[in-house]
Amino acid sequence: MKLCRFELKSSPGDIRSGIVYHGKIYETDGADPVAIHEAEDVRPLAPTGLPPSLRIFRTTSPVDAEMEPLYVYGNPNSLIGASQIVPEPDYSGALDFEAYIAVVIASDGHRIPIEEADGYILGYTVINFLVTRDVERAEKLASSGPGRSYDLAAAIGPVLTTPDEMEEMVVDSDDGRRFKLTAVARINGVERRRGDVEDLPWTLDKMISYASESCPLRVGDILCAGPITDPGDGLGVSAGDEILIAVEKLGTLAVKIG
């Protein structure tokens, strides 16, 4: 299933949930159907509520897959829904983006074995972090961060894809399930970056297991891994640019710089 949260354009502020199917939004109230809406009548929101935590497993250089996964904490308050406009920051002249695949945790768990990690996944989605590279460089010089450099906004969505829809994309399960998912980044409709989730050094199951060793995972926690596209042309983005991240099975996530 493709789970979503949204508001009707005719009723802003009234958060609803539902399922996306064949281009229509089927609103639900728990397990019961409520209404059917056309896509043009709704405004997408982040497919999950404010998470208790946001962990970022970030790989920006070649690593040994035998190493333990490394992660930093992100700011849950930076998450925004799909198709939103983010004002260009006046404190940075080097705005860029990084695309990630993410999982949302379905139930509390502590010291989760890799072979049981799948059972803790509510669904998969896409996150696109807007990154201020000049701030990031200052953080690295200070042996700090990432912090403010990832604080501007992180678009998430457009939907939450449940695990049953991912089965046909599994290509390896030796150390948790590994997925063959092509990821493409376009700026103003032009492809600029490409990659595959399969190339991540660690599986999402291993990341879940590793993160739960030191601290219990909680319902709604988000773990993301990436970047899932190559660095591209390095030109970054600026006001007026629209970024589209398309990932097989997970949909296309849009965000525009205002």
Short mmCIF file of C-alpha atoms in Angstrom, two decimals:
data_model
loop_
_atom_site.label_atom_id
_atom_site.label_comp_id
_atom_site.label_asym_id
_atom_site.label_seq_id
_atom_site.Cartn_x
_atom_site.Cartn_y
_atom_site.Cartn_z
CA MET A 1 0.00 0.00 0.00
CA LYS A 2 0.93 3.63 -0.46
CA LEU A 3 0.04 5.41 2.78
CA CYS A 4 -0.30 9.18 2.86
CA ARG A 5 -1.26 12.18 4.96
CA PHE A 6 -2.86 15.21 3.35
CA GLU A 7 -5.20 18.15 3.68
CA LEU A 8 -7.92 19.20 1.29
CA LYS A 9 -7.25 22.48 -0.48
CA SER A 10 -10.78 23.44 0.47
CA SER A 11 -10.12 22.68 4.15
CA PRO A 12 -6.52 23.67 5.03
CA GLY A 13 -5.22 22.64 8.42
CA ASP A 14 -7.47 19.58 8.69
CA ILE A 15 -4.95 16.71 8.54
CA ARG A 16 -6.29 13.50 7.01
CA SER A 17 -4.80 10.11 6.19
CA GLY A 18 -5.44 7.59 3.47
CA ILE A 19 -4.15 5.36 0.70
CA VAL A 20 -3.01 6.36 -2.79
CA TYR A 21 -4.34 3.99 -5.44
CA HIS A 22 -4.53 4.48 -9.22
CA GLY A 23 -4.05 8.23 -8.91
CA LYS A 24 -6.82 8.77 -6.37
CA ILE A 25 -6.63 9.30 -2.61
CA TYR A 26 -8.82 7.01 -0.56
CA GLU A 27 -9.32 8.71 2.79
CA THR A 28 -9.56 6.40 5.80
CA ASP A 29 -10.54 6.78 9.43
CA GLY A 30 -8.43 4.09 11.01
CA ALA A 31 -9.42 0.94 9.10
CA ASP A 32 -12.65 2.31 7.67
CA PRO A 33 -12.99 4.13 4.30
CA VAL A 34 -14.33 7.67 4.51
CA ALA A 35 -14.10 9.33 1.10
CA ILE A 36 -12.35 9.35 -2.28
CA HIS A 37 -10.49 12.46 -3.46
CA GLU A 38 -8.94 13.50 -6.75
CA ALA A 39 -5.21 14.26 -6.62
CA GLU A 40 -5.71 17.88 -7.69
CA ASP A 41 -7.99 18.49 -4.69
CA VAL A 42 -5.44 17.61 -2.02
CA ARG A 43 -2.20 19.08 -0.67
CA PRO A 44 0.29 16.36 0.32
CA LEU A 45 1.80 16.41 3.80
CA ALA A 46 4.66 14.43 5.28
CA PRO A 47 3.43 10.80 5.22
CA THR A 48 4.28 10.40 8.90
CA GLY A 49 3.82 12.66 11.91
CA LEU A 50 6.70 14.31 13.77
CA PRO A 51 9.13 11.47 14.55
CA PRO A 52 10.71 10.99 18.00
CA SER A 53 14.11 10.88 16.30
CA LEU A 54 15.76 11.16 12.89
CA ARG A 55 18.95 9.19 12.25
CA ILE A 56 21.03 9.85 9.13
CA PHE A 57 23.33 7.07 7.89
CA ARG A 58 25.45 9.16 5.54
CA THR A 59 28.08 7.81 3.16
CA THR A 60 29.95 10.41 1.14
CA SER A 61 33.09 8.39 0.38
CA PRO A 62 33.88 4.72 -0.26
CA VAL A 63 33.66 2.63 2.93
CA ASP A 64 34.28 -0.96 3.86
CA ALA A 65 30.96 -2.79 4.18
CA GLU A 66 32.52 -4.73 7.05
CA MET A 67 32.70 -1.54 9.09
CA GLU A 68 29.94 -0.74 11.53
CA PRO A 69 27.37 1.70 10.14
CA LEU A 70 27.85 5.33 11.16
CA TYR A 71 25.06 7.83 11.69
CA VAL A 72 24.30 11.31 12.99
CA TYR A 73 21.07 12.76 14.30
CA GLY A 74 18.99 15.12 12.18
CA ASN A 75 16.34 17.63 13.21
CA PRO A 76 12.83 16.13 13.07
CA ASN A 77 11.41 19.67 12.93
CA SER A 78 13.10 20.21 9.56
CA LEU A 79 10.82 17.65 7.86
CA ILE A 80 8.30 19.02 5.37
CA GLY A 81 5.82 17.43 2.97
CA ALA A 82 6.13 17.02 -0.77
CA SER A 83 5.64 19.83 -3.31
CA GLN A 84 6.43 22.64 -0.89
CA ILE A 85 8.38 25.84 -1.55
CA VAL A 86 11.44 26.49 0.60
CA PRO A 87 12.79 30.07 0.65
CA GLU A 88 16.41 30.35 -0.42
CA PRO A 89 18.44 31.05 2.76
CA ASP A 90 20.12 34.42 3.05
CA TYR A 91 22.91 32.99 5.22
CA SER A 92 24.27 30.67 2.52
CA GLY A 93 25.49 31.00 -1.04
CA ALA A 94 25.99 27.30 -1.68
CA LEU A 95 22.66 25.48 -1.49
CA ASP A 96 22.66 21.82 -2.54
CA PHE A 97 20.62 18.67 -1.88
CA GLU A 98 21.07 15.02 -0.94
CA ALA A 99 18.52 12.26 -1.54
CA TYR A 100 18.02 9.36 0.89
CA ILE A 101 15.86 6.28 1.29
CA ALA A 102 14.19 6.08 4.70
CA VAL A 103 12.28 3.66 6.88
CA VAL A 104 9.70 4.48 9.53
CA ILE A 105 9.71 2.25 12.60
CA ALA A 106 6.43 0.46 13.39
CA SER A 107 7.02 -0.69 16.99
CA ASP A 108 9.40 -0.21 19.89
CA GLY A 109 12.48 -2.42 19.83
CA HIS A 110 15.82 -2.83 21.58
CA ARG A 111 18.81 -4.90 20.41
CA ILE A 112 16.96 -6.10 17.34
CA PRO A 113 18.64 -8.96 15.43
CA ILE A 114 19.21 -8.27 11.74
CA GLU A 115 16.99 -11.20 10.76
CA GLU A 116 14.08 -9.66 12.70
CA ALA A 117 14.52 -6.06 11.56
CA ASP A 118 11.98 -6.32 8.71
CA GLY A 119 9.24 -6.82 11.27
CA TYR A 120 9.90 -3.37 12.73
CA ILE A 121 9.41 -1.47 9.46
CA LEU A 122 6.12 0.34 8.92
CA GLY A 123 7.13 1.56 5.48
CA TYR A 124 9.71 3.04 3.13
CA THR A 125 9.90 6.57 1.76
CA VAL A 126 12.23 9.20 0.28
CA ILE A 127 13.89 12.13 2.04
CA ASN A 128 15.60 15.02 0.26
CA PHE A 129 17.80 17.15 2.53
CA LEU A 130 18.55 20.71 1.45
CA VAL A 131 22.16 21.27 2.47
CA THR A 132 24.06 24.56 2.82
CA ARG A 133 27.52 23.49 1.69
CA ASP A 134 29.38 26.59 2.94
CA VAL A 135 27.95 26.05 6.42
CA GLU A 136 28.87 22.38 6.13
CA ARG A 137 32.47 23.28 5.28
CA ALA A 138 32.69 25.48 8.38
CA GLU A 139 31.31 22.64 10.49
CA LYS A 140 33.93 20.23 9.13
CA LEU A 141 36.74 22.71 9.88
CA ALA A 142 35.47 22.86 13.45
CA SER A 143 35.16 19.04 13.59
CA SER A 144 31.47 19.55 14.22
CA GLY A 145 28.16 18.68 12.62
CA PRO A 146 26.44 18.11 10.45
CA GLY A 147 24.16 20.52 12.25
CA ARG A 148 22.90 23.80 10.89
CA SER A 149 23.98 22.77 7.39
CA TYR A 150 21.13 20.20 7.37
CA ASP A 151 18.63 22.31 9.28
CA LEU A 152 16.98 24.26 6.46
CA ALA A 153 14.48 21.63 5.26
CA ALA A 154 14.13 17.94 4.51
CA ALA A 155 11.28 17.02 2.19
CA ILE A 156 9.80 13.59 2.90
CA GLY A 157 7.33 11.52 0.90
CA PRO A 158 5.31 11.66 -1.15
CA VAL A 159 3.96 8.41 0.35
CA LEU A 160 4.92 5.65 2.76
CA THR A 161 5.25 2.36 0.87
CA THR A 162 4.50 -0.72 2.96
CA PRO A 163 6.98 -3.64 3.00
CA ASP A 164 4.73 -6.01 1.03
CA GLU A 165 5.17 -3.83 -2.07
CA MET A 166 8.96 -4.12 -1.86
CA GLU A 167 9.28 -7.88 -2.09
CA GLU A 168 9.82 -8.03 -5.86
CA MET A 169 12.71 -5.55 -5.60
CA VAL A 170 14.81 -7.65 -3.19
CA VAL A 171 18.10 -8.74 -4.81
CA ASP A 172 20.03 -10.02 -1.78
CA SER A 173 19.25 -10.97 1.83
CA ASP A 174 22.59 -12.19 3.19
CA ASP A 175 22.88 -9.30 5.68
CA GLY A 176 19.31 -8.08 5.62
CA ARG A 177 17.31 -7.27 2.53
CA ARG A 178 19.01 -5.26 -0.22
CA PHE A 179 16.79 -3.57 -2.82
CA LYS A 180 17.34 -2.88 -6.51
CA LEU A 181 15.83 0.61 -6.74
CA THR A 182 16.96 3.17 -9.30
CA ALA A 183 17.05 6.75 -8.04
CA VAL A 184 17.09 9.79 -10.35
CA ALA A 185 17.42 13.46 -9.44
CA ARG A 186 16.15 16.12 -11.85
CA ILE A 187 16.49 19.88 -11.61
CA ASN A 188 13.89 21.77 -13.63
CA GLY A 189 13.11 18.58 -15.51
CA VAL A 190 16.73 17.83 -16.50
CA GLU A 191 18.40 14.73 -15.08
CA ARG A 192 21.46 15.71 -13.04
CA ARG A 193 22.12 12.76 -10.73
CA ARG A 194 21.48 9.03 -10.69
CA GLY A 195 22.18 6.05 -8.46
CA ASP A 196 20.79 2.82 -7.02
CA VAL A 197 19.76 1.91 -3.48
CA GLU A 198 21.43 -1.46 -4.01
CA ASP A 199 24.84 0.28 -3.87
CA LEU A 200 24.50 1.41 -0.25
CA PRO A 201 27.26 -0.19 1.87
CA TRP A 202 24.83 -1.48 4.52
CA THR A 203 21.29 -2.79 4.34
CA LEU A 204 18.49 -0.94 6.09
CA ASP A 205 17.96 -4.03 8.25
CA LYS A 206 21.56 -3.81 9.46
CA MET A 207 21.14 -0.11 10.21
CA ILE A 208 18.02 -0.81 12.27
CA SER A 209 19.82 -3.55 14.20
CA TYR A 210 22.88 -1.38 14.78
CA ALA A 211 20.93 1.69 15.93
CA SER A 212 18.89 -0.40 18.37
CA GLU A 213 21.97 -1.81 20.12
CA SER A 214 22.69 1.35 22.08
CA CYS A 215 19.23 2.90 22.42
CA PRO A 216 15.71 1.49 22.01
CA LEU A 217 13.97 2.44 18.78
CA ARG A 218 10.54 3.98 19.22
CA VAL A 219 7.38 3.95 17.14
CA GLY A 220 7.70 6.61 14.43
CA ASP A 221 11.50 6.87 14.50
CA ILE A 222 12.97 7.52 11.04
CA LEU A 223 16.24 6.05 9.80
CA CYS A 224 17.54 7.21 6.44
CA ALA A 225 20.46 6.08 4.30
CA GLY A 226 22.26 7.74 1.44
CA PRO A 227 22.95 9.69 -0.59
CA ILE A 228 21.28 7.38 -3.10
CA THR A 229 22.36 9.42 -6.13
CA ASP A 230 25.87 10.38 -7.23
CA PRO A 231 27.20 13.90 -6.48
CA GLY A 232 26.21 15.09 -9.96
CA ASP A 233 27.53 18.24 -11.56
CA GLY A 234 28.12 20.06 -8.28
CA LEU A 235 26.29 23.18 -9.45
CA GLY A 236 23.80 23.16 -6.60
CA VAL A 237 20.41 24.87 -6.67
CA SER A 238 19.05 28.39 -6.26
CA ALA A 239 15.81 30.37 -6.21
CA GLY A 240 13.34 29.20 -8.85
CA ASP A 241 14.76 25.67 -9.14
CA GLU A 242 12.51 22.64 -8.70
CA ILE A 243 14.12 19.40 -7.51
CA LEU A 244 12.49 16.06 -8.30
CA ILE A 245 13.73 12.85 -6.70
CA ALA A 246 12.24 9.74 -8.35
CA VAL A 247 12.82 6.32 -6.76
CA GLU A 248 11.34 3.09 -8.09
CA LYS A 249 8.40 1.84 -6.00
CA LEU A 250 8.57 4.89 -3.73
CA GLY A 251 7.37 7.64 -6.06
CA THR A 252 8.57 11.13 -6.99
CA LEU A 253 9.32 13.73 -4.35
CA ALA A 254 9.25 17.38 -5.39
CA VAL A 255 10.50 20.51 -3.63
CA LYS A 256 11.00 24.02 -5.03
CA ILE A 257 13.40 26.76 -3.97
CA GLY A 258 11.59 30.07 -3.54
#
